[in-house]
Tab-separated table of C-alpha atoms in Angstrom:
chain	number	residue	atom	x	y	z
A	224	UNK	CA	96.513	34.522	201.719
A	225	UNK	CA	98.031	33.355	198.433
A	226	UNK	CA	94.792	31.592	197.503
A	227	UNK	CA	92.793	34.768	198.219
A	228	UNK	CA	95.179	36.880	196.177
A	229	UNK	CA	95.001	34.492	193.248
A	230	UNK	CA	91.188	34.366	193.393
A	231	UNK	CA	90.817	38.151	193.135
A	232	UNK	CA	92.509	38.486	189.709
A	233	UNK	CA	90.350	35.626	188.453
A	234	UNK	CA	87.182	37.351	189.699
A	235	UNK	CA	88.366	40.590	188.061
A	236	UNK	CA	88.882	38.851	184.728
A	237	UNK	CA	85.524	37.157	185.059
A	238	UNK	CA	83.766	40.470	185.659
A	239	UNK	CA	85.587	42.068	182.711
A	240	UNK	CA	84.671	39.130	180.403
A	241	UNK	CA	81.040	39.248	181.539
A	242	UNK	CA	80.919	43.028	180.932
A	243	UNK	CA	82.362	42.649	177.438
A	244	UNK	CA	79.845	39.898	176.634
A	245	UNK	CA	76.961	42.041	177.858
A	246	UNK	CA	78.162	44.952	175.776
A	247	UNK	CA	78.445	42.697	172.720
A	248	UNK	CA	74.948	41.330	173.345
A	249	UNK	CA	73.549	44.845	173.687
A	250	UNK	CA	75.290	45.895	170.440
A	251	UNK	CA	73.728	42.941	168.593
A	252	UNK	CA	70.250	43.169	170.135
A	253	UNK	CA	69.766	46.946	170.061
A	254	UNK	CA	68.897	47.006	166.320
A	255	UNK	CA	66.362	44.223	166.879
A	256	UNK	CA	64.820	46.227	169.717
A	257	UNK	CA	64.679	49.316	167.489
A	258	UNK	CA	62.926	47.383	164.730
A	259	UNK	CA	60.391	45.997	167.214
A	260	UNK	CA	59.625	49.475	168.598
A	261	UNK	CA	59.642	51.250	165.273
A	262	UNK	CA	57.216	48.716	163.794
A	263	UNK	CA	54.687	49.701	166.420
A	264	UNK	CA	54.594	53.328	165.214
A	265	UNK	CA	52.540	54.974	162.575
A	266	UNK	CA	54.145	56.779	159.635
A	267	UNK	CA	53.715	60.143	161.397
A	268	UNK	CA	55.240	58.864	164.641
A	269	UNK	CA	58.222	57.103	163.073
A	270	UNK	CA	60.336	60.242	162.723
A	271	UNK	CA	58.614	62.564	165.215
A	272	UNK	CA	58.715	60.595	168.478
A	273	UNK	CA	61.535	59.367	170.725
A	274	UNK	CA	63.355	56.440	169.103
A	275	UNK	CA	62.779	53.937	171.900
A	276	UNK	CA	59.221	55.061	172.735
A	277	UNK	CA	56.754	52.300	171.625
A	278	UNK	CA	53.321	52.969	170.164
A	279	UNK	CA	50.199	50.966	169.442
A	280	UNK	CA	50.069	50.643	165.649
A	281	UNK	CA	51.769	47.305	165.134
A	282	UNK	CA	48.584	45.524	164.065
A	283	UNK	CA	47.674	48.347	161.673
A	284	UNK	CA	51.116	48.130	160.130
A	285	UNK	CA	50.786	44.383	159.713
A	286	UNK	CA	47.413	44.845	158.013
A	287	UNK	CA	48.846	47.481	155.714
A	288	UNK	CA	51.803	45.175	154.851
A	289	UNK	CA	49.360	42.366	154.081
A	290	UNK	CA	47.273	44.634	151.872
A	291	UNK	CA	50.224	45.878	149.787
A	292	UNK	CA	49.614	44.697	146.222
A	293	UNK	CA	47.329	41.838	147.303
A	294	UNK	CA	49.816	40.272	149.696
A	295	UNK	CA	52.942	40.536	147.562
A	296	UNK	CA	55.034	40.596	150.760
A	297	UNK	CA	54.014	37.005	151.587
A	298	UNK	CA	55.038	36.002	148.066
A	299	UNK	CA	58.456	37.433	148.851
A	300	UNK	CA	58.512	35.477	152.110
A	301	UNK	CA	57.633	32.263	150.290
A	302	UNK	CA	60.327	32.907	147.672
A	303	UNK	CA	62.890	33.518	150.424
A	304	UNK	CA	61.923	30.317	152.196
A	305	UNK	CA	62.284	28.422	148.935
A	306	UNK	CA	65.708	29.937	148.133
A	307	UNK	CA	67.054	29.512	151.645
A	308	UNK	CA	65.478	26.113	152.402
A	309	UNK	CA	66.272	24.305	149.169
A	310	UNK	CA	69.613	26.054	148.738
A	311	UNK	CA	70.751	25.268	152.287
A	312	UNK	CA	69.554	21.652	152.151
A	313	UNK	CA	71.315	20.887	148.864
A	314	UNK	CA	74.415	22.848	149.892
A	315	UNK	CA	74.609	20.899	153.157
A	316	UNK	CA	74.317	17.574	151.394
A	317	UNK	CA	76.998	18.529	148.838
A	318	UNK	CA	79.226	19.905	151.622
A	319	UNK	CA	78.824	16.625	153.546
A	320	UNK	CA	79.869	14.512	150.537
A	321	UNK	CA	82.809	16.757	149.645
A	322	UNK	CA	83.975	17.165	153.210
A	323	UNK	CA	83.807	13.419	153.851
A	324	UNK	CA	85.737	12.658	150.709
A	325	UNK	CA	88.452	15.200	151.537
A	326	UNK	CA	88.764	13.926	155.094
A	327	UNK	CA	88.660	10.150	154.590
A	328	UNK	CA	89.796	9.358	151.075
A	329	UNK	CA	93.168	9.585	149.387
A	330	UNK	CA	93.250	10.662	145.739
A	331	UNK	CA	95.527	12.517	143.380
A	332	UNK	CA	95.181	16.294	143.631
A	333	UNK	CA	93.525	16.192	147.063
A	334	UNK	CA	95.715	18.965	148.513
A	335	UNK	CA	95.149	21.112	145.431
A	336	UNK	CA	91.375	20.702	145.643
A	337	UNK	CA	91.362	21.534	149.355
A	338	UNK	CA	93.530	24.627	148.794
A	339	UNK	CA	91.219	25.694	145.995
A	340	UNK	CA	88.244	25.411	148.431
A	341	UNK	CA	90.117	27.478	151.013
A	342	UNK	CA	90.734	30.123	148.315
A	343	UNK	CA	86.986	30.078	147.607
A	344	UNK	CA	86.316	30.802	151.268
A	345	UNK	CA	88.431	33.955	151.071
A	346	UNK	CA	86.633	35.305	147.961
A	347	UNK	CA	83.607	37.506	148.864
A	348	UNK	CA	80.431	36.296	147.247
A	349	UNK	CA	79.711	39.790	145.891
A	350	UNK	CA	82.685	39.472	143.532
A	351	UNK	CA	81.153	36.336	141.961
A	352	UNK	CA	77.698	37.830	141.361
A	353	UNK	CA	78.556	39.414	137.980
A	354	UNK	CA	80.374	36.323	136.552
A	355	UNK	CA	77.501	34.131	137.756
A	356	UNK	CA	75.030	36.486	136.074
A	357	UNK	CA	76.902	36.322	132.775
A	358	UNK	CA	77.088	32.508	132.868
A	359	UNK	CA	73.394	32.095	133.706
A	360	UNK	CA	72.424	34.714	131.152
A	361	UNK	CA	74.081	32.660	128.443
A	362	UNK	CA	72.128	29.637	129.667
A	363	UNK	CA	68.881	31.653	129.567
A	364	UNK	CA	68.253	31.090	133.291
A	365	UNK	CA	68.255	34.678	134.577
A	366	UNK	CA	64.990	36.008	136.011
A	367	UNK	CA	64.047	32.495	137.148
A	368	UNK	CA	64.169	30.655	140.502
A	369	UNK	CA	67.205	28.732	139.314
A	370	UNK	CA	69.229	31.956	138.966
A	371	UNK	CA	69.247	32.264	142.764
A	372	UNK	CA	69.118	28.575	143.668
A	373	UNK	CA	72.045	27.238	141.584
A	374	UNK	CA	74.775	29.520	142.995
A	375	UNK	CA	73.665	28.631	146.538
A	376	UNK	CA	74.212	24.912	146.043
A	377	UNK	CA	77.983	25.161	146.492
A	378	UNK	CA	79.423	26.644	149.648
A	379	UNK	CA	83.232	26.571	150.036
A	380	UNK	CA	82.912	27.444	153.705
A	381	UNK	CA	80.370	24.667	154.181
A	382	UNK	CA	82.735	22.155	152.546
A	383	UNK	CA	85.581	23.352	154.743
A	384	UNK	CA	83.452	22.929	157.913
A	385	UNK	CA	82.173	19.519	156.752
A	386	UNK	CA	85.776	18.324	156.246
A	387	UNK	CA	86.648	19.354	159.800
A	388	UNK	CA	83.559	17.634	161.200
A	389	UNK	CA	84.137	14.478	159.206
A	390	UNK	CA	87.785	14.223	160.297
A	391	UNK	CA	86.855	14.735	163.944
A	392	UNK	CA	83.654	12.694	164.246
A	393	UNK	CA	84.025	9.777	161.815
A	394	UNK	CA	86.580	7.212	163.023
A	395	UNK	CA	88.366	5.294	160.276
A	396	UNK	CA	87.756	2.067	162.228
A	397	UNK	CA	84.011	2.492	161.822
A	398	UNK	CA	84.431	2.892	158.056
A	399	UNK	CA	86.565	-0.238	157.877
A	400	UNK	CA	84.019	-2.189	159.880
A	401	UNK	CA	81.218	-1.036	157.532
A	402	UNK	CA	83.200	-2.146	154.492
A	403	UNK	CA	83.956	-5.538	156.076
A	404	UNK	CA	80.213	-5.981	156.630
A	405	UNK	CA	79.739	-5.538	152.901
A	406	UNK	CA	78.394	-1.980	152.755
A	407	UNK	CA	79.376	0.072	149.718
A	408	UNK	CA	80.632	3.607	149.794
A	409	UNK	CA	77.230	5.139	149.223
A	410	UNK	CA	75.517	3.037	151.912
A	411	UNK	CA	78.340	3.741	154.351
A	412	UNK	CA	77.992	7.449	153.698
A	413	UNK	CA	74.211	7.566	154.074
A	414	UNK	CA	73.806	5.057	156.936
A	415	UNK	CA	76.991	5.613	158.959
A	416	UNK	CA	78.692	8.911	158.101
A	417	UNK	CA	75.691	11.263	157.895
A	418	UNK	CA	74.285	10.321	161.337
A	419	UNK	CA	77.736	10.774	162.899
A	420	UNK	CA	78.080	14.190	161.284
A	421	UNK	CA	74.565	15.297	162.091
A	422	UNK	CA	75.416	18.008	164.604
A	423	UNK	CA	78.072	19.508	162.344
A	424	UNK	CA	75.792	19.432	159.323
A	425	UNK	CA	73.112	21.246	161.295
A	426	UNK	CA	75.631	24.031	161.778
A	427	UNK	CA	76.454	24.065	158.088
A	428	UNK	CA	72.744	24.139	157.233
A	429	UNK	CA	72.051	27.013	159.629
A	430	UNK	CA	74.986	29.072	158.280
A	431	UNK	CA	73.986	28.557	154.703
A	432	UNK	CA	70.297	29.139	155.394
A	433	UNK	CA	71.018	32.498	157.078
A	434	UNK	CA	73.427	33.458	154.274
A	435	UNK	CA	70.879	32.795	151.545
A	436	UNK	CA	68.016	34.345	153.548
A	437	UNK	CA	69.982	37.591	153.958
A	438	UNK	CA	71.477	37.588	150.453
A	439	UNK	CA	70.778	40.754	148.493
A	440	UNK	CA	73.254	41.320	145.730
A	441	UNK	CA	72.808	38.056	143.830
A	442	UNK	CA	68.976	38.101	143.538
A	443	UNK	CA	69.105	41.890	142.938
A	444	UNK	CA	71.268	41.288	139.861
A	445	UNK	CA	69.606	38.072	138.679
A	446	UNK	CA	65.887	38.904	138.985
A	447	UNK	CA	63.742	41.460	137.191
A	448	UNK	CA	60.263	40.233	138.071
A	449	UNK	CA	59.224	41.428	141.482
A	450	UNK	CA	57.111	38.274	141.945
A	451	UNK	CA	60.376	36.327	142.136
A	452	UNK	CA	62.041	38.672	144.651
A	453	UNK	CA	63.174	37.523	148.053
A	454	UNK	CA	62.515	39.612	151.156
A	455	UNK	CA	65.782	41.586	150.909
A	456	UNK	CA	65.193	42.836	147.370
A	457	UNK	CA	61.477	43.376	147.905
A	458	UNK	CA	62.003	45.531	151.037
A	459	UNK	CA	64.672	47.508	149.206
A	460	UNK	CA	62.091	48.344	146.565
A	461	UNK	CA	59.669	49.507	149.272
A	462	UNK	CA	62.437	51.585	150.830
A	463	UNK	CA	63.069	53.353	147.514
A	464	UNK	CA	59.362	54.155	147.303
A	465	UNK	CA	59.563	55.786	150.737
A	466	UNK	CA	61.085	58.935	149.256
A	467	UNK	CA	57.742	59.653	147.559
A	468	UNK	CA	55.449	57.726	149.904
A	469	UNK	CA	56.585	58.084	153.523
A	470	UNK	CA	54.047	55.506	154.597
A	471	UNK	CA	56.240	52.882	152.930
A	472	UNK	CA	58.836	53.308	155.620
A	473	UNK	CA	56.534	51.716	158.209
A	474	UNK	CA	55.947	48.827	155.777
A	475	UNK	CA	59.685	48.331	155.423
A	476	UNK	CA	60.271	48.311	159.156
A	477	UNK	CA	57.320	45.981	159.821
A	478	UNK	CA	58.423	43.711	156.995
A	479	UNK	CA	61.960	43.566	158.418
A	480	UNK	CA	60.513	42.546	161.810
A	481	UNK	CA	58.404	39.783	160.316
A	482	UNK	CA	61.357	38.555	158.238
A	483	UNK	CA	63.537	37.754	161.267
A	484	UNK	CA	60.856	35.639	162.962
A	485	UNK	CA	61.558	32.513	160.833
A	486	UNK	CA	65.280	32.832	161.559
A	487	UNK	CA	64.635	32.957	165.314
A	488	UNK	CA	62.260	29.991	165.051
A	489	UNK	CA	64.813	27.988	163.054
A	490	UNK	CA	67.583	28.689	165.528
A	491	UNK	CA	65.399	27.641	168.453
A	492	UNK	CA	64.295	24.474	166.644
A	493	UNK	CA	67.867	23.410	165.772
A	494	UNK	CA	69.403	24.394	169.101
A	495	UNK	CA	68.534	21.069	170.678
A	496	UNK	CA	71.014	19.307	168.365
A	497	UNK	CA	73.907	21.324	169.774
A	498	UNK	CA	72.677	20.779	173.333
A	499	UNK	CA	72.471	17.015	172.800
A	500	UNK	CA	75.964	16.944	171.292
A	501	UNK	CA	77.484	18.974	174.104
A	502	UNK	CA	75.790	16.737	176.698
A	503	UNK	CA	77.077	13.615	174.921
A	504	UNK	CA	80.585	15.070	174.815
A	505	UNK	CA	80.413	15.772	178.546
A	506	UNK	CA	79.349	12.180	179.266
A	507	UNK	CA	82.139	10.758	177.120
A	508	UNK	CA	84.686	12.977	178.851
């Protein structure tokens, strides 16, 4: 009887937890569902039909988006891929080096540097946009690709995560063995440390990629040429045109739908690294 009584509260907690997870998933996925349905509607149907009632104009909206200013939208997509891909890759490599150094090396001022990085994690990126603009303006680099790329190369949160991953996944004995074999610090880092931190660095890369992909304020301040715009700033311009041209609203919704496809594809492509790591952890346990 006692076993049955103890099993019931556990089942109740399990049902409650499952319900909360389903509600959270619905909260996150409902906007995606709305974008998918809204992108299938014409400009006249967008505000005159039931919100969750799909239509048949998705292909027409895609063609209209492609025709806008001779395919300017795809230029925005390419710019966004450049900003997010290069920025996330460089940021991940810098985070790996900094996190490894903070985790495995002793040097004067180490605690101060780490506390400074933690302080950087707490500072919203929006607050840094204006100072970064003033610095890059003095260097004559505003309204260029570098104006968006350079600020994305350093991620305090990425360095913080890389330090945790390095401390947890890189045994000091392996580093000592590598040095005994005659490997220098750089070779040890590239041949030994990076492979061992791979799963953690994939997480850092994904976080930084999504952050740069969705960034709006920094490129909005830095860029004046619409041919340099990322997706976020470009769609904002189309949205502003919607007040005078209601047809632009369908372009904005369709463009938003297309813009999330690369993020979904990236997540699915990198998911296998987490699955492999979890499986390996289970075997070791």
